[in-house]
Coordinates of C-alpha atoms and ligand atoms in Angstrom, one line a residue:
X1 CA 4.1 3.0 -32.8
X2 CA 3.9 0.2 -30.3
X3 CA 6.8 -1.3 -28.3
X4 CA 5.0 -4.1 -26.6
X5 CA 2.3 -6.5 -28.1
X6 CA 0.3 -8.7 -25.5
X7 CA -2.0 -11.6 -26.2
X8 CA -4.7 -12.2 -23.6
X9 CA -5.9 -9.6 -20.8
X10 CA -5.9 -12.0 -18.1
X11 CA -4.0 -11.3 -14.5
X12 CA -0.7 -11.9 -16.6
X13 CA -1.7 -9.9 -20.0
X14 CA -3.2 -6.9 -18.0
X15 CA -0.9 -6.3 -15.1
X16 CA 1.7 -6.3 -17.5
X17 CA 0.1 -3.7 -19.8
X18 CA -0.4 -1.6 -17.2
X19 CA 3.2 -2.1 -15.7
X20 CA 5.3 -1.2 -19.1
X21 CA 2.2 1.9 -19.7
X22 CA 3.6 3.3 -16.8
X23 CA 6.9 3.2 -17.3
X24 CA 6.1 4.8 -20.6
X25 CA 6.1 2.1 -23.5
X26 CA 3.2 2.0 -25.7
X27 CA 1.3 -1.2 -25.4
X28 CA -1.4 -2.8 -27.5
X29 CA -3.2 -5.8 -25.7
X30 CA -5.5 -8.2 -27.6
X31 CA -8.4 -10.0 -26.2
X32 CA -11.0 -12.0 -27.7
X33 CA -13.4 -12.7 -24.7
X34 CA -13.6 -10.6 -21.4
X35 CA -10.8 -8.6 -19.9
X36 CA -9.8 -10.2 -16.5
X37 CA -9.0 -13.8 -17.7
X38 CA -10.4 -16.9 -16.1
X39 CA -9.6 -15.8 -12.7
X40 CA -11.9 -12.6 -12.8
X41 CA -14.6 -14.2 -14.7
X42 CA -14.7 -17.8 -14.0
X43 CA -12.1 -18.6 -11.9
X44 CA -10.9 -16.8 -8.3
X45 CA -13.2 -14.6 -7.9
X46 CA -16.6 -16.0 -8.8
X47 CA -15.3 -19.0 -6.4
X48 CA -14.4 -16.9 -3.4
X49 CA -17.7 -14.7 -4.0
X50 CA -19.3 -18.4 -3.6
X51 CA -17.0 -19.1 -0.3
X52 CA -18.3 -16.0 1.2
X53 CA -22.0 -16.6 0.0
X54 CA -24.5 -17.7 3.3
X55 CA -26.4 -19.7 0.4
X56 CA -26.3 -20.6 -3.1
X57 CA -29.4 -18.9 -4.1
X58 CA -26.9 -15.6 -2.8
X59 CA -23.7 -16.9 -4.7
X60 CA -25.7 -17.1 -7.8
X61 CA -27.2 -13.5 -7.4
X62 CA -24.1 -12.1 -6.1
X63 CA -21.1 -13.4 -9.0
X64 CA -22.3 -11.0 -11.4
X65 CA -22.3 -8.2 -10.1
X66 CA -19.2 -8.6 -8.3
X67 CA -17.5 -9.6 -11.5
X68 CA -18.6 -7.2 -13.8
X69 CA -17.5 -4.3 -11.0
X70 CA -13.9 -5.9 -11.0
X71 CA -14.2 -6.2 -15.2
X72 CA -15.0 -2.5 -14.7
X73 CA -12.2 -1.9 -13.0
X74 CA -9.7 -3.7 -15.1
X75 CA -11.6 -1.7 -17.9
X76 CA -10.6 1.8 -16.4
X77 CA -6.7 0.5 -15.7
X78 CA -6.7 -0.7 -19.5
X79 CA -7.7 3.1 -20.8
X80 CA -4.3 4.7 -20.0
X81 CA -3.1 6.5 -22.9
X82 CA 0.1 4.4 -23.8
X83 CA -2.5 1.0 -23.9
X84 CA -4.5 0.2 -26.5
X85 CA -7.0 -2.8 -26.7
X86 CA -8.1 -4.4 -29.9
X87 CA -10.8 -7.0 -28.3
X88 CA -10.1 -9.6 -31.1
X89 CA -8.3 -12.6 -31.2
X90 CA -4.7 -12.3 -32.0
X91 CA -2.9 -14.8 -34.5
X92 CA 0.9 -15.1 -35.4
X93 CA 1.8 -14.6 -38.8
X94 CA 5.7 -14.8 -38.3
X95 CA 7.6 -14.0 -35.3
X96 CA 7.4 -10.1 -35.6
X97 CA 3.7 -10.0 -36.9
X98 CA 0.4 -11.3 -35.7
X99 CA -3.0 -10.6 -37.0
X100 CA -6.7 -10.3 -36.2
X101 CA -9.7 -11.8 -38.0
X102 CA -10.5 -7.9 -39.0
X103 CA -7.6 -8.1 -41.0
X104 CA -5.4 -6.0 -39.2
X105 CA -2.1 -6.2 -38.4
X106 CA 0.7 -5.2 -35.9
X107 CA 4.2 -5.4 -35.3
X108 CA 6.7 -4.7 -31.8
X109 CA 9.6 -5.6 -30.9
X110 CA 8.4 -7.3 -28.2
X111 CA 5.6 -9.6 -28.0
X112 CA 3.8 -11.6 -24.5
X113 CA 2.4 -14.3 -25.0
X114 CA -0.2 -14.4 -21.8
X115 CA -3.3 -16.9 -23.4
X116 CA -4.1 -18.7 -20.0
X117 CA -5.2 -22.7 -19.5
X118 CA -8.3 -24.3 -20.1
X119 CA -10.2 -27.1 -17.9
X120 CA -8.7 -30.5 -18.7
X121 CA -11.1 -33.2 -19.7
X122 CA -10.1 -36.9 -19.0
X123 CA -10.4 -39.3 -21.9
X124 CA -12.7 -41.6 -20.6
X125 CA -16.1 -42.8 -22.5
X126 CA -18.8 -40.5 -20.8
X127 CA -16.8 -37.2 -20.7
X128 CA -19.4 -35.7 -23.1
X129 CA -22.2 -36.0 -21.1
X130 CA -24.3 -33.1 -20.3
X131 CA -23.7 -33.4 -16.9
X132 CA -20.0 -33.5 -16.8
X133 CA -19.2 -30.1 -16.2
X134 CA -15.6 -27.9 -15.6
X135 CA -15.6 -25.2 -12.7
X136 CA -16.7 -22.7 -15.1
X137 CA -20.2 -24.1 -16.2
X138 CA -20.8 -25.5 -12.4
X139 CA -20.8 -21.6 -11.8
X140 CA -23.2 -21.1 -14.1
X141 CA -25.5 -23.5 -12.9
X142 CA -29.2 -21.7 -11.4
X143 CA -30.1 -25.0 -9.9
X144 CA -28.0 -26.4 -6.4
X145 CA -27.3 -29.8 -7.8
X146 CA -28.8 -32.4 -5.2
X147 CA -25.8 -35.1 -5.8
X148 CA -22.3 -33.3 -6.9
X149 CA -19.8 -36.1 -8.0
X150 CA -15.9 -34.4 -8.2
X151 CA -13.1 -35.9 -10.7
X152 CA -10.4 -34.9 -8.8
X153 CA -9.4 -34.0 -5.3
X154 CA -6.6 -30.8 -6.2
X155 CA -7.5 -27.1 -5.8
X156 CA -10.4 -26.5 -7.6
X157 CA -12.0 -30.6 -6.5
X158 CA -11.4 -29.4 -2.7
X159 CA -12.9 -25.9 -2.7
X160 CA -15.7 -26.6 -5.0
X161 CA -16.3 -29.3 -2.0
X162 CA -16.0 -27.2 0.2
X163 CA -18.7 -24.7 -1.1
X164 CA -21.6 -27.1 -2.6
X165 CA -21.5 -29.6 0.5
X166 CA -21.9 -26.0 2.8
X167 CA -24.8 -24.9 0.5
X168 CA -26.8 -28.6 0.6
X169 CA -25.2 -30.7 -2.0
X170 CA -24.3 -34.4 -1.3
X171 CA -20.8 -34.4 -2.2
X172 CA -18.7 -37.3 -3.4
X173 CA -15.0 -36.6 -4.5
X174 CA -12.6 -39.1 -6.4
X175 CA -9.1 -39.2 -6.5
X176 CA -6.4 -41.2 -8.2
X177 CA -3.7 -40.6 -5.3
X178 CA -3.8 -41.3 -1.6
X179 CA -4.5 -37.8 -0.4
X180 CA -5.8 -34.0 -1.6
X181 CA -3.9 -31.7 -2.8
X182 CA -0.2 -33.1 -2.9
X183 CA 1.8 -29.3 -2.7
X184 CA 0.2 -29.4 1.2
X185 CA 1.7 -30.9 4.1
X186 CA 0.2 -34.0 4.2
X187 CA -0.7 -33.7 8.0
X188 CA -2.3 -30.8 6.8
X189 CA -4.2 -32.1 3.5
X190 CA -5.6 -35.0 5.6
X191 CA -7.3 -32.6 8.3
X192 CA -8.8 -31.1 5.9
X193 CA -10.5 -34.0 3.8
X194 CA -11.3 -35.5 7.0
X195 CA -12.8 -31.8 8.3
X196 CA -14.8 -32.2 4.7
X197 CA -15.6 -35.6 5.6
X198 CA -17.2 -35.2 9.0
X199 CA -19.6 -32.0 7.6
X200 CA -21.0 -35.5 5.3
X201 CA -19.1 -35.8 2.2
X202 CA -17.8 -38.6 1.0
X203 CA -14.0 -39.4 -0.5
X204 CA -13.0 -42.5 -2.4
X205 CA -9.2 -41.8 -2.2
X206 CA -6.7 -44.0 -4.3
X207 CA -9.2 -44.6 -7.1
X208 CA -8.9 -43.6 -10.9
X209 CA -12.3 -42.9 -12.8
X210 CA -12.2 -45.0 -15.8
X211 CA -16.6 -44.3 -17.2
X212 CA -18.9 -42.0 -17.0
X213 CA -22.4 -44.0 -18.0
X214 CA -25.5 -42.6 -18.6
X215 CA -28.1 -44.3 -16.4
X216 CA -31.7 -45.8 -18.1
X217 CA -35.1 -45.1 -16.0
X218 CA -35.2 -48.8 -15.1
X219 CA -31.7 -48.5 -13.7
X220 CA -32.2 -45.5 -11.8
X221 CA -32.9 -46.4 -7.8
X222 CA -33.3 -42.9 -7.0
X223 CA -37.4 -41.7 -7.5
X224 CA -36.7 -38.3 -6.3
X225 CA -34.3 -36.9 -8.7
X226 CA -35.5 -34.9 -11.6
X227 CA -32.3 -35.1 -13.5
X228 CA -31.1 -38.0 -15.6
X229 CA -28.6 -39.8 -13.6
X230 CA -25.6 -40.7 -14.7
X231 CA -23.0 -42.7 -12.7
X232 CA -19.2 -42.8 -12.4
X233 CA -17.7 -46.1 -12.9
X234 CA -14.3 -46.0 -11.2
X235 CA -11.3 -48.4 -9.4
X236 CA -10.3 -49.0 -5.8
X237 CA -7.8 -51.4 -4.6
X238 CA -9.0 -53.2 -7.6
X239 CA -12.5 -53.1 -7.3
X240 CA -15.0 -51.7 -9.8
X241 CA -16.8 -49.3 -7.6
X242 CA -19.6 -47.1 -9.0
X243 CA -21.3 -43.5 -7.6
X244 CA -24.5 -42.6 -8.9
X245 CA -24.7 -38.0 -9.0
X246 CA -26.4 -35.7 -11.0
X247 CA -23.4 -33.3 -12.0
X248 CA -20.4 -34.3 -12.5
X249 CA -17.2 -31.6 -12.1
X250 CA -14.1 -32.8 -13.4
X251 CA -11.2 -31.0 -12.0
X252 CA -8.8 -33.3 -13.1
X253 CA -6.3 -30.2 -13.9
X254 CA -6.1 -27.6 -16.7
X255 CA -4.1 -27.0 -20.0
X256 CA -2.0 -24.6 -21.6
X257 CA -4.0 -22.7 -24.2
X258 CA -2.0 -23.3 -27.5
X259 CA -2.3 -22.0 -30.5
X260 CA -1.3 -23.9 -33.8
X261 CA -0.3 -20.4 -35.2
X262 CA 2.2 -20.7 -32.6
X263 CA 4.2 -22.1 -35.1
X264 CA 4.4 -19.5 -37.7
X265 CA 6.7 -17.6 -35.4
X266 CA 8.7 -20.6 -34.4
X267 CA 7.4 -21.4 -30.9
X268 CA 7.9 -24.6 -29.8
X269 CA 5.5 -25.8 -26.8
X270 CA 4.2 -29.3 -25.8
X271 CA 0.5 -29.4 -26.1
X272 CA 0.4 -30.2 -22.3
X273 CA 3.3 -28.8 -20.4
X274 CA 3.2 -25.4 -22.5
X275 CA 5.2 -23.0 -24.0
X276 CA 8.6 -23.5 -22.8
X277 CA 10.6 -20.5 -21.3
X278 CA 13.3 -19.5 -20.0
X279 CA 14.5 -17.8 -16.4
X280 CA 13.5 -14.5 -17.7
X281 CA 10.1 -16.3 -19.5
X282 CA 11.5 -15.3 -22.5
X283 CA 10.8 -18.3 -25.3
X284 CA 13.9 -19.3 -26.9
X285 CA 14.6 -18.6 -30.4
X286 CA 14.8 -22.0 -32.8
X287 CA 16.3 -20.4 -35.8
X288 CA 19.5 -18.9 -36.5
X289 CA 19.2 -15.0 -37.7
X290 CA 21.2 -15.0 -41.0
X291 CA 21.0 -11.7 -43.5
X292 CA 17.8 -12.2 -45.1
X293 CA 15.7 -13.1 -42.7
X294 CA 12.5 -11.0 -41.6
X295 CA 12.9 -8.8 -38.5
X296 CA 12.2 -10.9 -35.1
X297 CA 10.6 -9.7 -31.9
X298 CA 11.4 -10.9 -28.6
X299 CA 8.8 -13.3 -27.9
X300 CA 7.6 -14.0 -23.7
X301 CA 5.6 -16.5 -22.3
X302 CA 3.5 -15.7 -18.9
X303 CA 1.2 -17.1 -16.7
X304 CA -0.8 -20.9 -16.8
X305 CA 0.4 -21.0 -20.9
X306 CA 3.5 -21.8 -19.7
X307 CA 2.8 -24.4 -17.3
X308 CA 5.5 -23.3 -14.3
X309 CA 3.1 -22.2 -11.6
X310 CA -0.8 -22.6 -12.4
X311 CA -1.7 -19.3 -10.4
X312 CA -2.9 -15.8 -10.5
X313 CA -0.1 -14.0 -8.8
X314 CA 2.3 -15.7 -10.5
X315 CA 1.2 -14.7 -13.7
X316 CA 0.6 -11.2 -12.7
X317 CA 4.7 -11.2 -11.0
X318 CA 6.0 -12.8 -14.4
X319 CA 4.6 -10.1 -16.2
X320 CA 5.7 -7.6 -14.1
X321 CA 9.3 -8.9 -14.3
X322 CA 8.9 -9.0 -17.9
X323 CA 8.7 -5.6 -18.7
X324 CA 11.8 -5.1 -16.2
X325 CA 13.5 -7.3 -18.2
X326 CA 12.7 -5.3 -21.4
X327 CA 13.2 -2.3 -19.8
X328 CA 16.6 -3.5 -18.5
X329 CA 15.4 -2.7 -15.0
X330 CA 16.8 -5.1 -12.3
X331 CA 14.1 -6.3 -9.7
X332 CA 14.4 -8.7 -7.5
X333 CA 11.3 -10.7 -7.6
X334 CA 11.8 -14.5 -6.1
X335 CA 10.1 -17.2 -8.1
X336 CA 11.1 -19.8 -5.8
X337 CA 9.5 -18.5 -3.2
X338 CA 5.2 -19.0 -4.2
X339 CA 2.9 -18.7 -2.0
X340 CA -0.8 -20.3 -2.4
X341 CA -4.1 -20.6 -0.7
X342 CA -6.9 -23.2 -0.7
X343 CA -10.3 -21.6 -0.2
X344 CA -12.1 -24.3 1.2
X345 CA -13.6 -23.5 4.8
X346 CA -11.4 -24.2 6.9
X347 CA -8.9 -22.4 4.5
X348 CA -5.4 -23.7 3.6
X349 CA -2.3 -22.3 2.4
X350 CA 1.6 -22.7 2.1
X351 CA 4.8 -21.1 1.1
X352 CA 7.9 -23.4 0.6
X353 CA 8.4 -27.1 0.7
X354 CA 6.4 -29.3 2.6
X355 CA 8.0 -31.7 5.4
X356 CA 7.8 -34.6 2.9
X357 CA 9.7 -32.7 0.4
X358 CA 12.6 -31.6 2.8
X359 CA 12.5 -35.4 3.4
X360 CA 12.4 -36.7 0.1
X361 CA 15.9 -33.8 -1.1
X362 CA 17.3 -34.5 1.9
X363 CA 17.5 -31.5 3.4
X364 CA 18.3 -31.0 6.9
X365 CA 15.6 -29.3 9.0
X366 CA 13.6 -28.5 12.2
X367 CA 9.9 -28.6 12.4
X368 CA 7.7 -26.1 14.6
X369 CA 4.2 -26.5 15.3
X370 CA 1.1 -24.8 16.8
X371 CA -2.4 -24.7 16.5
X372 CA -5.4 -22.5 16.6
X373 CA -7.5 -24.0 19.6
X374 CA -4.7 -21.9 22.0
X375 CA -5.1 -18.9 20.2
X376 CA -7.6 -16.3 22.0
X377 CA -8.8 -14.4 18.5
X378 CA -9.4 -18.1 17.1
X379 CA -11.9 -19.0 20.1
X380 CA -13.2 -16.0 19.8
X381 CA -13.9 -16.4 16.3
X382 CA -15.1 -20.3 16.7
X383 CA -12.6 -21.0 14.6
X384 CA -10.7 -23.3 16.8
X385 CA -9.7 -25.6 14.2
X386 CA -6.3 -25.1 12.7
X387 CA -2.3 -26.0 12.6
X388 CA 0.5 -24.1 11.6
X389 CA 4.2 -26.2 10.7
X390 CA 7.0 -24.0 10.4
X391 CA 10.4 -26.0 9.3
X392 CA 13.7 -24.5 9.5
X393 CA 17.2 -24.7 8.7
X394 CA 18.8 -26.4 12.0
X395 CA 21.6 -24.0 12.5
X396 CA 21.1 -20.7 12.2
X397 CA 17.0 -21.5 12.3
X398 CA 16.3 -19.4 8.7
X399 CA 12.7 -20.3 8.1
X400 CA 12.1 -22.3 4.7
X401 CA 8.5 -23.3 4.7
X402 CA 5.1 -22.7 6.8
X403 CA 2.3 -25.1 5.7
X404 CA -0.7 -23.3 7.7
X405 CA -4.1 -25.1 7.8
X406 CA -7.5 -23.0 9.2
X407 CA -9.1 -19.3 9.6
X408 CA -6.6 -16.8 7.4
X409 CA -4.4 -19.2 6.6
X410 CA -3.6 -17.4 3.6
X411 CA -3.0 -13.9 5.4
X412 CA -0.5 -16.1 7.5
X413 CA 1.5 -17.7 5.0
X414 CA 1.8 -14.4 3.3
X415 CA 3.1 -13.1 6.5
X416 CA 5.8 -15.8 6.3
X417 CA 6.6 -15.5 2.6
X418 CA 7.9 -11.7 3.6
X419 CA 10.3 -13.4 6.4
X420 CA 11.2 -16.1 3.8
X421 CA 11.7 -13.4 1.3
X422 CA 14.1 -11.7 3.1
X423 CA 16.0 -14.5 4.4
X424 CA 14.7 -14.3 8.0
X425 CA 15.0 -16.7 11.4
X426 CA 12.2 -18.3 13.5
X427 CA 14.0 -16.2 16.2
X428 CA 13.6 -13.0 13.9
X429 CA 9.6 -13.8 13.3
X430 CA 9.6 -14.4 17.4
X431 CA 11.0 -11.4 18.3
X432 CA 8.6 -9.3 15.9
X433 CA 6.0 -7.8 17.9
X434 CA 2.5 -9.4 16.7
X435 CA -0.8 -7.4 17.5
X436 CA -2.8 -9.5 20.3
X437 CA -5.5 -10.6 20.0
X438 CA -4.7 -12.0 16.6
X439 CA -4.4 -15.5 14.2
X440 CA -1.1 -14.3 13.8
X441 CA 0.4 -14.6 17.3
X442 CA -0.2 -18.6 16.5
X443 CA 3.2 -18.1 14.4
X444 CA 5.2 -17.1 17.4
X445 CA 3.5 -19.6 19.2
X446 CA 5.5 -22.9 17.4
X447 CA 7.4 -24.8 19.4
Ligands
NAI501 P1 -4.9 -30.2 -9.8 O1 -3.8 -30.6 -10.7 O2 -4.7 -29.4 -8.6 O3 -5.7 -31.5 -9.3 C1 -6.2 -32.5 -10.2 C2 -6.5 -33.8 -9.4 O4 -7.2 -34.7 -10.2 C3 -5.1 -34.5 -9.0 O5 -5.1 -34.6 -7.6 C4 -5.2 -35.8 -9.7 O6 -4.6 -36.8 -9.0 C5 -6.7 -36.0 -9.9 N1 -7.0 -36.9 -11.0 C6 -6.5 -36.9 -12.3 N2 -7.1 -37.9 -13.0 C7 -7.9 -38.6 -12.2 C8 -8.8 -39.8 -12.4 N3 -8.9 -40.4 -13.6 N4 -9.5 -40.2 -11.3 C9 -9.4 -39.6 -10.1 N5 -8.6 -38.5 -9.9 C10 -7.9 -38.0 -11.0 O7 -6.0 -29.5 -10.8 P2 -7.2 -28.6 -10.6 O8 -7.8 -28.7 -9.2 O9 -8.2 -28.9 -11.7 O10 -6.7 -27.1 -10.7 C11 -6.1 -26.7 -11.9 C12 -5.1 -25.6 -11.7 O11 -5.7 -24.4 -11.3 C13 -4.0 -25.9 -10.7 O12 -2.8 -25.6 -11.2 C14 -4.4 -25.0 -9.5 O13 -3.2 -24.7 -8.8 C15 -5.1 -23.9 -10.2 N6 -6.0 -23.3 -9.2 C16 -5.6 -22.6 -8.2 C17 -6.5 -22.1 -7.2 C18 -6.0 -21.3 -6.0 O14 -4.8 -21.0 -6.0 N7 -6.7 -21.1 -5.0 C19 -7.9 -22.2 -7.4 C20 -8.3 -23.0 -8.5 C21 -7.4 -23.5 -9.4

């Protein structure tokens, strides 16, 4: 008998297998590709195994084997007694029922939906070139493209960036609004493009790609490359502007993965903004149960499918709270509070609302700075570049938001999101005694 079915054994689909196998329900997962989702296999963790790689040549040896070690692992946590895993792709036949293409078929009372997002193509002529590529097939690559053109200046535009311009790429990013990555401080965002900018890459900010065009030989001014050119035709302040690359990586965001079978069990989603959920993720039920109709399970929605918060740990936490939720256990998990990082080098990360945000709700608040080049562990490091904002609530100074830009950055923001979590002051995080010599001390040094 199974209580729980779960589609997809991404961060969401696994985490939450494991979670209700513990606390004893018996739990059939379905997945039609690797376990581990796109953020074991071509998301997170290839990418930071490329952060961390002294050259590409290393990156490309080393994302295997750290992959399929973690797929290992997920493997071992996915053979607990209560789980079972059909590694086929599950369809809906009603809203108690799905299927495989095997022809079996299972019932719960309770099914996740946990399916994950895909890359997000614009739809522009060009896109189907060979050389317009998402972040999955740029991993894949074997050869360190000589010219990397970037749709896109968000999370996966800056770190990618980042990486290739570190390992010899000539980078050139494009992006429709003014500055990267909109969820940062904007103090904060514009270090960091302009940090990207003096290592040699180049940004074309406020400009929306409208071609990709395929380059002839007589066209081509460039002798040396090997690969056919292609160039990317795009708009700034009104002028057709043009960048010649090799690859192209369009990280121009990602979409729900929907499923038209969806709609055999009543599901309704928007093709772009996902399944739609509520508080408890739990998708809302369209028909009225009258005698005579079939049997119902509960039917959840977690992780990217459905389109809250595009990341890992959030998926992983929905899950989690989930099964509490079917469980009736109370937990007090805080969805408002999300932390994220940026790995580009320097790193960047944030928990709360930035400054412009407080600004634009018009909420009241006081903002602390401080920054790495006083810190002794940063010198020490040569990591001298950073900033950390800290804002406030006037009064009784209850921290709301830390926007942190440098080494760690994500270690520090998670230091926060516990103080923000528990409803703590600048004056609590102060009087907290912070190892020395460490990044951290930076926090207590805000003024
Ligand atoms: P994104 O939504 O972060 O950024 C896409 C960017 O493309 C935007 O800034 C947008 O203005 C720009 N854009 C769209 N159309 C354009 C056009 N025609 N011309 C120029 N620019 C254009 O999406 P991204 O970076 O693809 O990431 C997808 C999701 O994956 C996000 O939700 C992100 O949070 C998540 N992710 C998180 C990571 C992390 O937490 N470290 C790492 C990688 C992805």
């Amino acid at each position: 008998m199974t209580d729980l079915l779960i589609i997809g054994a991404g961060p969401g689909g696994y985490k939450a297998a494991v979670h209700a196998a513990n606390l004893g329900l018996h739990v059939t997962i379905f997945e039609e590709e690797h376990v581990g989702g796109t953020c074991l296999n071509v998301g997170c963790i290839p990418t930071k195994t490329y952060v961390h790689a002294a050259s590409f040549a290393e990156a490309v040896e080393r994302q295997q084997q750290v992959v399929e070690q973690l797929r290992g692992g997920v493997e071992t946590l996915l053979s607990h007694p209560n789980i079972t895993l059909v590694r086929e792709r599950a369809s809906f036949v009603d809203a108690h029922t799905v299927c495989t293409p095997s022809g079996q078929t299972f019932t719960a009372d309770n099914i996740i939906i946990a399916t994950g997002s895909s890359a997000k193509l614009l739809p522009i002529p060009g896109t189907d070139s060979s050389q317009v590529v998402t972040s999955t097939e740029l991993l894949q690559l074997r050869e360190l493209p000589r010219r990397l053109c970037i749709i896109g200046a968000g999370v996966i535009g800056m770190e990618f960036a980042s990486v290739f311009q570190r390992f010899g790429s000539e980078v050139t990013v494009i992006e429709y609004l003014k500055e990267c990555l909109p969820m940062l401080d904007s103090d904060i965002a514009k270090r960091l493009r302009k940090q990207l900018e003096k290592r040699g890459a180049t940004f074309y900010m406020g400009a929306g790609v409208k071609e990709i065009r395929q380059l002839k030989n007589e066209e081509i001014g460039d002798v040396e490359s090997s690969n056919p050119s292609v160039s990317v035709l795009f708009e700034q302040k009104g002028k057709e502007r043009a960048v010649e690359a090799d690859v192209i990586l369009m990280a121009t965001g990602r979409k729900p993965n929907i499923s038209p079978d969806f709609a055999n069990a009543g599901i309704s989603f928007d093709e772009r903004r996902g399944i739609s959920v509520n508080d408890d993720f739990e998708v809302p039920v369209s028909d009225g149960s009258s005698v005579g109709t079939p049997p119902r399970s509960r039917i959840f929605a977690i992780g990217d499918v459905n389109g809250r918060q595009m990341l890992a740990h959030a998926a992983e936490m929905q899950g989690i709270h989930v099964v509490n939720h079917i469980l009736g256990r109370e937990d007090g998990i805080r969805f408002d509070i999300m932390p994220a990082a940026i790995f580009t080098n320097p790193e960047a990360a944030c928990v709360g609302p930035s400054e412009e945000q407080l600004k634009e709700a018009d909420t009241p608040y006081e903002c602390h700075k401080a920054f790495y080049r006083a810190n002794g562990k940063a010198l020490a490091m040569n990591e001298s570049e950073g900033m950390v904002k800290l804002c406030t609530a006037p009064d009784e100074g209850r921290i709301l938001s830390a926007h942190v830009y440098g080494a760690h950055a994500a270690d520090l923001v998670q230091e926060v999101t516990a103080y923000i979590t528990l409803g703590a002051t600048l004056r609590q995080l102060r009087d907290t005694v912070h190892i020395h010599p460490t990044l951290s001390e930076v926090l207590i040094e805000v003024n």
